[in-house]
Amino acid sequence: MVESDMRRHKITFLPMDRVCFTDGDENLLEVAMKYGVHINSSCGGNASCGKCRVKIVEGAVYSKDNTNISEDEYKAGMRLACKTSARSDIVVEIPLESQIDRTALRRKRYVPQILSVADIGSLVKGVEVEPVVSKIYIELPEPSMQDNISDADRLLREIRRRYRIDDISVDFKIIKGLAKALRDAGWRITVTIAFTKTGYKIIDIEPGNKEDKNYSIVIDIGTTTICGQLLDLADCSLPGQDDSPENRLDTCTIAETSDYNAQISYGDDVISRIMYSQKKGGLKRLGEAVKGTISKVIKELLEIGKVDMNHVSHVVFTGNTIMTHLFLGIDPKYIMLSPYTPVFSIIPSLYVEQVGIDVNEHAYVYIYPCVSSYVGGDIVAGVMGSGISKSGKTVLYVDVGTNGEMALGNSDWLMCASCSAGPAFEGGGIKFGMRAGKGAIEQVKINPLTFEPMVLTIGRLKPIGICGSGLIDIIAEFMIAGLIDRNGKFSRDLKTERLREGDGDYEYVLCYAKDTQINRDIVVTEADIDNLIRTKAAVFAGCITLVESAGLTLDDVEMLIIAGGFGHYIDIEKAQTIGLLPELPAERFVFVGNGSLLGARLMSMSKSCFLEAERIAKMMTNIELSDNNRFMEEYVAAMFLPHTNEKAFPGVIARLNEKGRG
Amino acid sequence: MVESDMRRHKITFLPMDRVCFTDGDENLLEVAMKYGVHINSSCGGNASCGKCRVKIVEGAVYSKDNTNISEDEYKAGMRLACKTSARSDIVVEIPLESQIDRTALRRKRYVPQILSVADIGSLVKGVEVEPVVSKIYIELPEPSMQDNISDADRLLREIRRRYRIDDISVDFKIIKGLAKALRDAGWRITVTIAFTKTGYKIIDIEPGNKEDKNYSIVIDIGTTTICGQLLDLADCSLPGQDDSPENRLDTCTIAETSDYNAQISYGDDVISRIMYSQKKGGLKRLGEAVKGTISKVIKELLEIGKVDMNHVSHVVFTGNTIMTHLFLGIDPKYIMLSPYTPVFSIIPSLYVEQVGIDVNEHAYVYIYPCVSSYVGGDIVAGVMGSGISKSGKTVLYVDVGTNGEMALGNSDWLMCASCSAGPAFEGGGIKFGMRAGKGAIEQVKINPLTFEPMVLTIGRLKPIGICGSGLIDIIAEFMIAGLIDRNGKFSRDLKTERLREGDGDYEYVLCYAKDTQINRDIVVTEADIDNLIRTKAAVFAGCITLVESAGLTLDDVEMLIIAGGFGHYIDIEKAQTIGLLPELPAERFVFVGNGSLLGARLMSMSKSCFLEAERIAKMMTNIELSDNNRFMEEYVAAMFLPHTNEKAFPGVIARLNEKGRG
């Protein structure tokens, strides 16, 4: 992306003489952040802190806002980096007060492997795109005395004749109104046919030709966030200019949205949800809460896509095992109690009325199969969606949500595990933690000399809090700047006002109140750091235990896919610096964002994937980590920055040593 | 039966010197009726008319009641035949006033082929008895950290392991309560497994071993009558002393009952029901009415069988196409309108909740498939239940209910047809007509000299009305006695008080008011006779049209199976006399009673029959009679007693000629 054809202008930052490129839309603060050039800034790129002052030495720029810049300064070329963009090749000088430590410049910058939707399609190249629920227009011959078979048989006969489908039946619900529907439509109808494990089923009849009105919705029920996509099934079935599966998968996704799972009011993590479900009326309330959010997400998707609810014929749900249980109103009690058994792994196809959500009453619902109590349909969907079950390479898939869930394998074998990571990466248990959303601090750099931060938020708004990727940046930057030791404790003797004794805890002030939307200092506390260390330790320990359970070492992992809601992207090097990700070459990492949705989408758009899902779930061998001594040892060893075993992170250690932080 | 080992005493009737045998339980009137010996009697065998006086000349008798016998007469050996039974070989003299016409004695008496339930089993010899819904007791290994698969998978694994069933799933409804059910039962449970077209399904879980509590209910939804049987599925699955399928089918039927279809209030026949269904709220009301009766029948079956509703796991329904539509709440409008199309022929397996009747909520419901608008599941069930679809012989199956429905064929081919017969044989459109039940006149003889009747009712109670078999007897006796001509009109010049001008119509008094339960004269009117002629003409015309459509003649029919609710039995010779049944040798006739229930029973007790039902329905070629010229011609020709074409009934004509009734 950085070196792409899109670049328009060269920007040279002084005094470090660092040459960068921009497509012209980015502001200078964003360009600097991307290329690892430090400019102080703590308002998230909102012009309110006035700290990112730069001097334009050469070339043309455009500035949206000149708050905090005097007329004289303006004439001298001073601008706010966060509000200024290049209009030609330019040279920019960064004033002394916010210059970066030169040593940082020597770091090799890894370009994060953020995949676009089209790129992700390439992971599942060759998948057959053939929607599970399809619509076909047919004109039936009218009954006569020579041909007076039943209406249902007339319909089936025509479909069998034209499509050579034998195992097809008419759903009982449809039979009730069939006679009227056929006659009102003058025997010219569109039939919605669902492909199920036990054959085809006619689930809806509409008058006239409605072949082009066929949509599905895929929903990932996360513990914290519920994400949905609206797919145009009619579109993806059409051969287009580029009818490669990956392109068709991409173009048919016409809306995407998400919302907080309303169950959050009843507890942050799955265990607290299960506990709540055991209270009187708790199970019902949790079910209603999640369905409420789902209905909101669906409504929004339909509004964005301008699609009529009655044209949605398929809904696919994925989620972790607990979310799936609660969504279906099934008591998850024994998931919490040793030996941690879920009630089910596979749920047959259902009707919307059986799950109780607001779409076309004829819609068919598929729930992604789960593997075990803590490896759910979201992981099965992720494994399918990222093509692991068809891969020749050995892939490690890590989904860092509230739970750390991971899968390992290839087309021949699959293993999985999960550990309680805690909700730190989704903002839980972090004083100013938040989900990746507008106003969330997602990128941070800290000047190792002045300890001044450079902060970018999603949407470049005044900060509200810190999301997962921001937290990873912060801890890594703390380490590099020497603000914290390897146990995650602040150095008490550094000369900076940003470090202070807060509410009974040492803390670092990332943004002062005036620069925020919340009018409070946004700080990172030692307790926050501790929480993050626990989380990263659990994820890392889970990965290594899983890999070793398969008789492999981390080096055998040929591709490491990262899924989850960290923010827009995650900086691999920083994630390695804190010991969250293993030290593998950058090119082995792939970020897929919400992997679960990818799989959900495939499930709706491909009959073969629909069948494959269950095979994957059954094929996955679950490694139980909750009473696993090996895992416990690994966990304890990982409760250090980056890790007790320095040999596992030679690059990180080398960089820290280089900066005298060893 | 008559010549069996059961006979205990020889009874010689004088003056005709007719030797009969009795098992001792029958009264003399019953013995006389059985052997075609006429004794006047018009109170149904209830001692109230006092007409069946006989004189015991030799031997010992026991009399329950001596009403109408003076002391002197008693001493002289006079007794009421209806209240007297033999205690040794006896000689009985029938007084002159009630002596039979001698010529009648020369008639060869055909013994009706009434089959007992066990006999009927022989029609389906070799059927595999293996209930569609079965219960198995299993003890599951408790979950452990080494084995913590989901509860549903644990269950399925055990069943797969023990029974090698692969295509089995747990029903969604069961999954909801599964965790608690398994643990409450200490992992020792009884699983109810339903066999469906698309594999096995676990539909219920009970604690402990309940293998012996597995029942099914089969219901025939007739237009007039709803009949049900309760089957002990656990029993029929057990190999017993005689574990031939026919025996097991027999012994497992533990209760049987029936009731009028409450829909009768909305019309006597299917057409009037369809018309009612088109009124506002009509469809709903008809559905509620029939379900009300079904629930009553089920309740009664459970009471008789002393079975808990929760142990019923399977319910099979049969019925004609209209009854099936109305039962399921499906608008039958187009069945009535040319070209007479039903909405469906095959309905998938359903849950009770989908049809709304009162049994165990987990019960599986199967609706027998229909063939066409007027050949319904009852005929498909009859064809299966009487073994036609597996028969090497060519069989004609005739079900005379409100509709005359017939099927013809063998294991290679099947054809069917139906005609509107009218409800005469079920009591409809007949002034004193009634369904076969206690107090219904089921057998009648008329003395051709005195025109006095000899009447027997079901249950030997005072008469209430006349059922189907009674009507056939009456018309045949009218013909033989010369009371009516070949058009069914009474001879106006006969000297008997029993023949009179009634309410604007000529009528014959069968029983005087004092001898009845209803305190009104029970009469047979010319309008009644006319109705019966229409009915028998339709049935006969239907049979011959069907046979000829297959390119056969009646003589090619190797077995003629009669089903329907005529009463306890039908006298073949009399049915031939009126032209209802064709003149085929008596040994080709078989009476199966409610043939539809036979098939319904098989459907519940045999997986192979369950699968076979649909094959039969699909295999049956429907011959439409409603606009069939050939049928209309045959119908008109049959509107005569016995038939316009005398050559078709040579035996009947000979007998009538012999009596001077030609």
CSV table of N, CA and C in Angstrom, one decimal, chain B residues 106-215:
chain,number,residue,atom,x,y,z
B,106,ARG,N,-83.8,-73.3,0.5
B,106,ARG,CA,-82.9,-74.0,-0.5
B,106,ARG,C,-81.8,-73.1,-1.0
B,107,ARG,N,-81.8,-71.8,-0.5
B,107,ARG,CA,-80.7,-70.9,-0.9
B,107,ARG,C,-79.4,-71.4,-0.2
B,108,LYS,N,-78.4,-71.4,-1.1
B,108,LYS,CA,-77.1,-71.7,-0.5
B,108,LYS,C,-76.6,-70.5,0.3
B,109,ARG,N,-76.3,-70.8,1.5
B,109,ARG,CA,-75.8,-69.7,2.4
B,109,ARG,C,-74.3,-69.4,2.3
B,110,TYR,N,-73.9,-68.2,1.9
B,110,TYR,CA,-72.5,-67.9,1.9
B,110,TYR,C,-72.1,-67.5,3.3
B,111,VAL,N,-71.0,-68.0,3.7
B,111,VAL,CA,-70.5,-67.5,5.0
B,111,VAL,C,-69.7,-66.3,4.7
B,112,PRO,N,-70.1,-65.2,5.3
B,112,PRO,CA,-69.3,-63.9,5.1
B,112,PRO,C,-67.8,-64.1,5.5
B,113,GLN,N,-67.0,-63.6,4.7
B,113,GLN,CA,-65.6,-63.7,5.0
B,113,GLN,C,-65.1,-62.6,5.9
B,114,ILE,N,-65.6,-62.6,7.1
B,114,ILE,CA,-65.2,-61.6,8.0
B,114,ILE,C,-63.9,-62.0,8.6
B,115,LEU,N,-62.9,-61.2,8.5
B,115,LEU,CA,-61.6,-61.5,9.0
B,115,LEU,C,-61.4,-61.0,10.4
B,116,SER,N,-60.8,-61.8,11.2
B,116,SER,CA,-60.4,-61.3,12.5
B,116,SER,C,-59.1,-60.5,12.3
B,117,VAL,N,-58.8,-59.7,13.4
B,117,VAL,CA,-57.6,-58.9,13.3
B,117,VAL,C,-56.4,-59.8,12.9
B,118,ALA,N,-56.3,-61.0,13.5
B,118,ALA,CA,-55.2,-61.9,13.3
B,118,ALA,C,-55.2,-62.4,11.8
B,119,ASP,N,-56.4,-62.7,11.3
B,119,ASP,CA,-56.5,-63.1,9.9
B,119,ASP,C,-56.0,-62.0,9.0
B,120,ILE,N,-56.4,-60.8,9.3
B,120,ILE,CA,-56.1,-59.7,8.4
B,120,ILE,C,-54.6,-59.6,8.3
B,121,GLY,N,-53.9,-59.8,9.5
B,121,GLY,CA,-52.4,-59.8,9.5
B,121,GLY,C,-51.9,-60.7,8.4
B,122,SER,N,-52.6,-61.8,8.0
B,122,SER,CA,-52.1,-62.7,7.0
B,122,SER,C,-52.0,-62.0,5.6
B,123,LEU,N,-52.7,-61.0,5.4
B,123,LEU,CA,-52.7,-60.3,4.2
B,123,LEU,C,-51.3,-59.6,4.0
B,124,VAL,N,-50.7,-59.3,5.1
B,124,VAL,CA,-49.4,-58.6,5.0
B,124,VAL,C,-48.3,-59.4,5.6
B,125,LYS,N,-48.5,-60.7,5.4
B,125,LYS,CA,-47.5,-61.7,5.9
B,125,LYS,C,-46.1,-61.2,5.5
B,126,GLY,N,-45.1,-61.4,6.4
B,126,GLY,CA,-43.8,-61.2,6.0
B,126,GLY,C,-43.3,-59.7,6.2
B,127,VAL,N,-44.3,-58.9,6.6
B,127,VAL,CA,-43.9,-57.5,6.9
B,127,VAL,C,-42.9,-57.4,8.1
B,128,GLU,N,-41.9,-56.6,7.9
B,128,GLU,CA,-41.0,-56.5,9.0
B,128,GLU,C,-41.5,-55.6,10.1
B,129,VAL,N,-41.7,-56.1,11.3
B,129,VAL,CA,-42.2,-55.3,12.4
B,129,VAL,C,-41.1,-54.6,13.1
B,130,GLU,N,-41.0,-53.3,13.0
B,130,GLU,CA,-39.9,-52.6,13.6
B,130,GLU,C,-40.4,-51.1,13.7
B,131,PRO,N,-40.9,-50.8,14.8
B,131,PRO,CA,-41.6,-49.5,14.9
B,131,PRO,C,-40.8,-48.3,14.4
B,132,VAL,N,-41.5,-47.4,13.8
B,132,VAL,CA,-40.9,-46.2,13.3
B,132,VAL,C,-40.3,-45.3,14.4
B,133,VAL,N,-41.0,-45.3,15.5
B,133,VAL,CA,-40.5,-44.5,16.6
B,133,VAL,C,-40.2,-45.6,17.7
B,134,SER,N,-38.9,-45.6,18.1
B,134,SER,CA,-38.5,-46.6,19.1
B,134,SER,C,-37.8,-46.0,20.3
B,135,LYS,N,-37.8,-46.7,21.4
B,135,LYS,CA,-37.2,-46.2,22.6
B,135,LYS,C,-36.0,-47.1,22.9
B,136,ILE,N,-34.9,-46.5,23.3
B,136,ILE,CA,-33.8,-47.4,23.7
B,136,ILE,C,-33.2,-46.8,25.0
B,137,TYR,N,-32.8,-47.7,25.9
B,137,TYR,CA,-32.3,-47.3,27.1
B,137,TYR,C,-30.7,-47.3,27.0
B,138,ILE,N,-30.1,-46.2,27.4
B,138,ILE,CA,-28.6,-46.2,27.3
B,138,ILE,C,-28.0,-45.6,28.6
B,139,GLU,N,-26.9,-46.1,28.9
B,139,GLU,CA,-26.1,-45.5,30.1
B,139,GLU,C,-24.9,-44.9,29.5
B,140,LEU,N,-24.8,-43.5,29.6
B,140,LEU,CA,-23.7,-42.8,29.0
B,140,LEU,C,-22.6,-42.7,30.0
B,141,PRO,N,-21.4,-42.8,29.5
B,141,PRO,CA,-20.2,-42.5,30.3
B,141,PRO,C,-20.2,-41.0,30.7
B,142,GLU,N,-20.0,-40.7,32.0
B,142,GLU,CA,-20.0,-39.3,32.4
B,142,GLU,C,-18.9,-38.5,31.8
B,143,PRO,N,-19.0,-37.3,31.6
B,143,PRO,CA,-18.0,-36.4,31.0
B,143,PRO,C,-16.8,-36.4,32.0
B,144,SER,N,-15.6,-36.2,31.4
B,144,SER,CA,-14.4,-36.0,32.2
B,144,SER,C,-13.5,-35.1,31.4
B,145,MET,N,-12.4,-34.6,32.0
B,145,MET,CA,-11.6,-33.7,31.4
B,145,MET,C,-11.0,-34.4,30.1
B,146,GLN,N,-10.9,-35.7,30.1
B,146,GLN,CA,-10.3,-36.4,29.0
B,146,GLN,C,-11.4,-36.6,27.9
B,147,ASP,N,-12.6,-36.4,28.3
B,147,ASP,CA,-13.7,-36.7,27.4
B,147,ASP,C,-14.9,-35.7,27.7
B,148,ASN,N,-14.7,-34.5,27.2
B,148,ASN,CA,-15.7,-33.5,27.5
B,148,ASN,C,-16.4,-32.9,26.2
B,149,ILE,N,-16.7,-33.9,25.3
B,149,ILE,CA,-17.5,-33.5,24.2
B,149,ILE,C,-18.9,-33.0,24.6
B,150,SER,N,-19.6,-32.4,23.7
B,150,SER,CA,-20.9,-31.8,24.1
B,150,SER,C,-21.9,-32.9,24.5
B,151,ASP,N,-22.9,-32.6,25.2
B,151,ASP,CA,-23.9,-33.5,25.7
B,151,ASP,C,-24.5,-34.2,24.5
B,152,ALA,N,-24.9,-33.4,23.5
B,152,ALA,CA,-25.5,-34.0,22.3
B,152,ALA,C,-24.6,-35.0,21.6
B,153,ASP,N,-23.3,-34.6,21.5
B,153,ASP,CA,-22.4,-35.5,20.8
B,153,ASP,C,-22.2,-36.8,21.6
B,154,ARG,N,-22.2,-36.6,22.9
B,154,ARG,CA,-22.0,-37.8,23.8
B,154,ARG,C,-23.1,-38.8,23.5
B,155,LEU,N,-24.3,-38.3,23.4
B,155,LEU,CA,-25.5,-39.1,23.2
B,155,LEU,C,-25.4,-39.8,21.8
B,156,LEU,N,-25.1,-39.0,20.8
B,156,LEU,CA,-25.1,-39.5,19.5
B,156,LEU,C,-23.9,-40.5,19.3
B,157,ARG,N,-22.8,-40.2,20.0
B,157,ARG,CA,-21.7,-41.2,19.9
B,157,ARG,C,-22.1,-42.5,20.4
B,158,GLU,N,-22.8,-42.5,21.5
B,158,GLU,CA,-23.2,-43.8,22.1
B,158,GLU,C,-24.2,-44.6,21.2
B,159,ILE,N,-25.1,-43.8,20.7
B,159,ILE,CA,-26.1,-44.5,19.8
B,159,ILE,C,-25.4,-45.0,18.5
B,160,ARG,N,-24.5,-44.2,18.0
B,160,ARG,CA,-23.8,-44.6,16.8
B,160,ARG,C,-23.0,-45.9,17.1
B,161,ARG,N,-22.3,-45.9,18.2
B,161,ARG,CA,-21.5,-46.9,18.6
B,161,ARG,C,-22.3,-48.2,18.8
B,162,ARG,N,-23.4,-48.1,19.5
B,162,ARG,CA,-24.2,-49.3,19.8
B,162,ARG,C,-25.1,-49.8,18.7
B,163,TYR,N,-25.6,-48.9,17.9
B,163,TYR,CA,-26.6,-49.3,16.9
B,163,TYR,C,-26.1,-49.1,15.5
B,164,ARG,N,-24.9,-48.6,15.3
B,164,ARG,CA,-24.4,-48.3,14.0
B,164,ARG,C,-25.3,-47.5,13.1
B,165,ILE,N,-26.0,-46.5,13.8
B,165,ILE,CA,-26.8,-45.6,13.0
B,165,ILE,C,-26.0,-44.4,12.8
B,166,ASP,N,-25.8,-44.0,11.5
B,166,ASP,CA,-25.0,-42.8,11.2
B,166,ASP,C,-25.8,-41.6,11.1
B,167,ASP,N,-26.8,-41.7,10.3
B,167,ASP,CA,-27.6,-40.4,10.0
B,167,ASP,C,-28.6,-40.1,11.1
B,168,ILE,N,-28.0,-39.7,12.2
B,168,ILE,CA,-28.9,-39.4,13.4
B,168,ILE,C,-28.6,-38.1,13.9
B,169,SER,N,-29.6,-37.3,14.3
B,169,SER,CA,-29.3,-36.0,14.9
B,169,SER,C,-30.3,-35.8,16.1
B,170,VAL,N,-29.9,-34.8,16.9
B,170,VAL,CA,-30.8,-34.5,18.0
B,170,VAL,C,-31.7,-33.3,17.7
B,171,ASP,N,-32.9,-33.5,17.9
B,171,ASP,CA,-33.9,-32.5,17.6
B,171,ASP,C,-33.6,-31.2,18.4
B,172,PHE,N,-33.8,-30.0,17.7
B,172,PHE,CA,-33.5,-28.8,18.4
B,172,PHE,C,-34.3,-28.6,19.7
B,173,LYS,N,-35.5,-29.0,19.7
B,173,LYS,CA,-36.4,-28.9,20.9
B,173,LYS,C,-35.8,-29.7,22.1
B,174,ILE,N,-35.1,-30.8,21.8
B,174,ILE,CA,-34.6,-31.6,22.8
B,174,ILE,C,-33.3,-31.0,23.3
B,175,ILE,N,-32.5,-30.4,22.4
B,175,ILE,CA,-31.2,-29.8,22.8
B,175,ILE,C,-31.4,-28.8,24.0
B,176,LYS,N,-32.5,-28.1,23.9
B,176,LYS,CA,-32.8,-27.0,24.9
B,176,LYS,C,-32.7,-27.6,26.4
B,177,GLY,N,-33.3,-28.7,26.6
B,177,GLY,CA,-33.3,-29.2,28.0
B,177,GLY,C,-32.4,-30.4,28.2
B,178,LEU,N,-31.5,-30.6,27.2
B,178,LEU,CA,-30.7,-31.8,27.2
B,178,LEU,C,-29.7,-31.9,28.4
B,179,ALA,N,-29.0,-30.8,28.7
B,179,ALA,CA,-28.0,-30.8,29.8
B,179,ALA,C,-28.6,-31.3,31.1
B,180,LYS,N,-29.8,-30.7,31.4
B,180,LYS,CA,-30.4,-31.0,32.7
B,180,LYS,C,-31.0,-32.4,32.7
B,181,ALA,N,-31.6,-32.8,31.6
B,181,ALA,CA,-32.2,-34.1,31.5
B,181,ALA,C,-31.2,-35.2,31.7
B,182,LEU,N,-30.0,-35.0,31.1
B,182,LEU,CA,-29.0,-36.1,31.2
B,182,LEU,C,-28.5,-36.2,32.7
B,183,ARG,N,-28.2,-35.0,33.3
B,183,ARG,CA,-27.7,-35.0,34.6
B,183,ARG,C,-28.7,-35.4,35.7
B,184,ASP,N,-29.9,-34.9,35.5
B,184,ASP,CA,-30.9,-35.3,36.5
B,184,ASP,C,-31.1,-36.8,36.5
B,185,ALA,N,-30.9,-37.4,35.3
B,185,ALA,CA,-31.1,-38.9,35.2
B,185,ALA,C,-29.9,-39.6,35.5
B,186,GLY,N,-28.8,-39.0,35.9
B,186,GLY,CA,-27.6,-39.6,36.2
B,186,GLY,C,-27.0,-40.3,35.0
B,187,TRP,N,-27.2,-39.8,33.8
B,187,TRP,CA,-26.7,-40.3,32.5
B,187,TRP,C,-27.3,-41.6,32.1
B,188,ARG,N,-28.4,-42.0,32.8
B,188,ARG,CA,-29.1,-43.3,32.5
B,188,ARG,C,-30.4,-42.9,31.9
B,189,ILE,N,-30.6,-43.0,30.7
B,189,ILE,CA,-31.8,-42.4,30.0
B,189,ILE,C,-32.4,-43.3,29.0
B,190,THR,N,-33.6,-43.0,28.7
B,190,THR,CA,-34.3,-43.7,27.5
B,190,THR,C,-34.5,-42.6,26.4
B,191,VAL,N,-34.0,-43.0,25.3
B,191,VAL,CA,-34.0,-42.1,24.1
B,191,VAL,C,-35.1,-42.5,23.2
B,192,THR,N,-35.9,-41.6,22.8
B,192,THR,CA,-36.9,-41.9,21.8
B,192,THR,C,-36.4,-41.5,20.4
B,193,ILE,N,-36.3,-42.4,19.5
B,193,ILE,CA,-35.7,-42.2,18.2
B,193,ILE,C,-36.8,-42.3,17.1
B,194,ALA,N,-36.9,-41.3,16.3
B,194,ALA,CA,-37.9,-41.4,15.2
B,194,ALA,C,-37.1,-41.6,13.9
B,195,PHE,N,-37.7,-42.5,13.1
B,195,PHE,CA,-37.1,-42.8,11.8
B,195,PHE,C,-37.8,-41.9,10.8
B,196,THR,N,-37.1,-41.1,10.1
B,196,THR,CA,-37.7,-40.2,9.1
B,196,THR,C,-37.1,-40.5,7.7
B,197,LYS,N,-37.7,-39.8,6.8
B,197,LYS,CA,-37.2,-40.1,5.4
B,197,LYS,C,-35.8,-39.5,5.3
B,198,THR,N,-35.4,-38.6,6.1
B,198,THR,CA,-34.1,-38.0,6.0
B,198,THR,C,-33.2,-38.4,7.2
B,199,GLY,N,-33.4,-39.6,7.7
B,199,GLY,CA,-32.5,-40.1,8.8
B,199,GLY,C,-33.2,-40.2,10.1
B,200,TYR,N,-32.5,-40.6,11.1
B,200,TYR,CA,-33.1,-40.8,12.4
B,200,TYR,C,-33.0,-39.5,13.2
B,201,LYS,N,-33.9,-39.3,14.1
B,201,LYS,CA,-34.0,-38.1,14.9
B,201,LYS,C,-34.3,-38.4,16.4
B,202,ILE,N,-33.5,-37.9,17.3
B,202,ILE,CA,-33.8,-38.1,18.7
B,202,ILE,C,-34.9,-37.1,19.1
B,203,ILE,N,-36.0,-37.6,19.5
B,203,ILE,CA,-37.1,-36.6,19.7
B,203,ILE,C,-37.6,-36.6,21.2
B,204,ASP,N,-37.0,-37.4,22.0
B,204,ASP,CA,-37.3,-37.3,23.5
B,204,ASP,C,-36.3,-38.0,24.3
B,205,ILE,N,-36.1,-37.5,25.5
B,205,ILE,CA,-35.2,-38.1,26.5
B,205,ILE,C,-36.0,-38.3,27.8
B,206,GLU,N,-35.9,-39.4,28.4
B,206,GLU,CA,-36.6,-39.7,29.6
B,206,GLU,C,-35.6,-40.3,30.6
B,207,PRO,N,-35.8,-40.0,31.9
B,207,PRO,CA,-34.8,-40.6,32.9
B,207,PRO,C,-35.1,-42.1,33.0
B,208,GLY,N,-34.1,-42.8,33.3
B,208,GLY,CA,-34.2,-44.3,33.6
B,208,GLY,C,-34.6,-45.1,32.4
B,209,ASN,N,-35.0,-46.3,32.6
B,209,ASN,CA,-35.4,-47.2,31.5
B,209,ASN,C,-36.9,-47.2,31.3
B,210,LYS,N,-37.3,-46.6,30.2
B,210,LYS,CA,-38.7,-46.5,29.8
B,210,LYS,C,-39.0,-47.2,28.5
B,211,GLU,N,-38.1,-48.2,28.2
B,211,GLU,CA,-38.2,-48.9,26.9
B,211,GLU,C,-39.6,-49.5,26.8
B,212,ASP,N,-40.2,-49.9,27.9
B,212,ASP,CA,-41.5,-50.6,27.8
B,212,ASP,C,-42.7,-49.6,27.7
B,213,LYS,N,-42.4,-48.3,27.7
B,213,LYS,CA,-43.5,-47.3,27.7
B,213,LYS,C,-43.5,-46.6,26.4
B,214,ASN,N,-43.8,-47.3,25.3
B,214,ASN,CA,-43.7,-46.7,24.0
B,214,ASN,C,-45.0,-47.0,23.2
B,215,TYR,N,-45.8,-46.0,23.0
B,215,TYR,CA,-47.1,-46.3,22.4
B,215,TYR,C,-47.3,-45.4,21.2
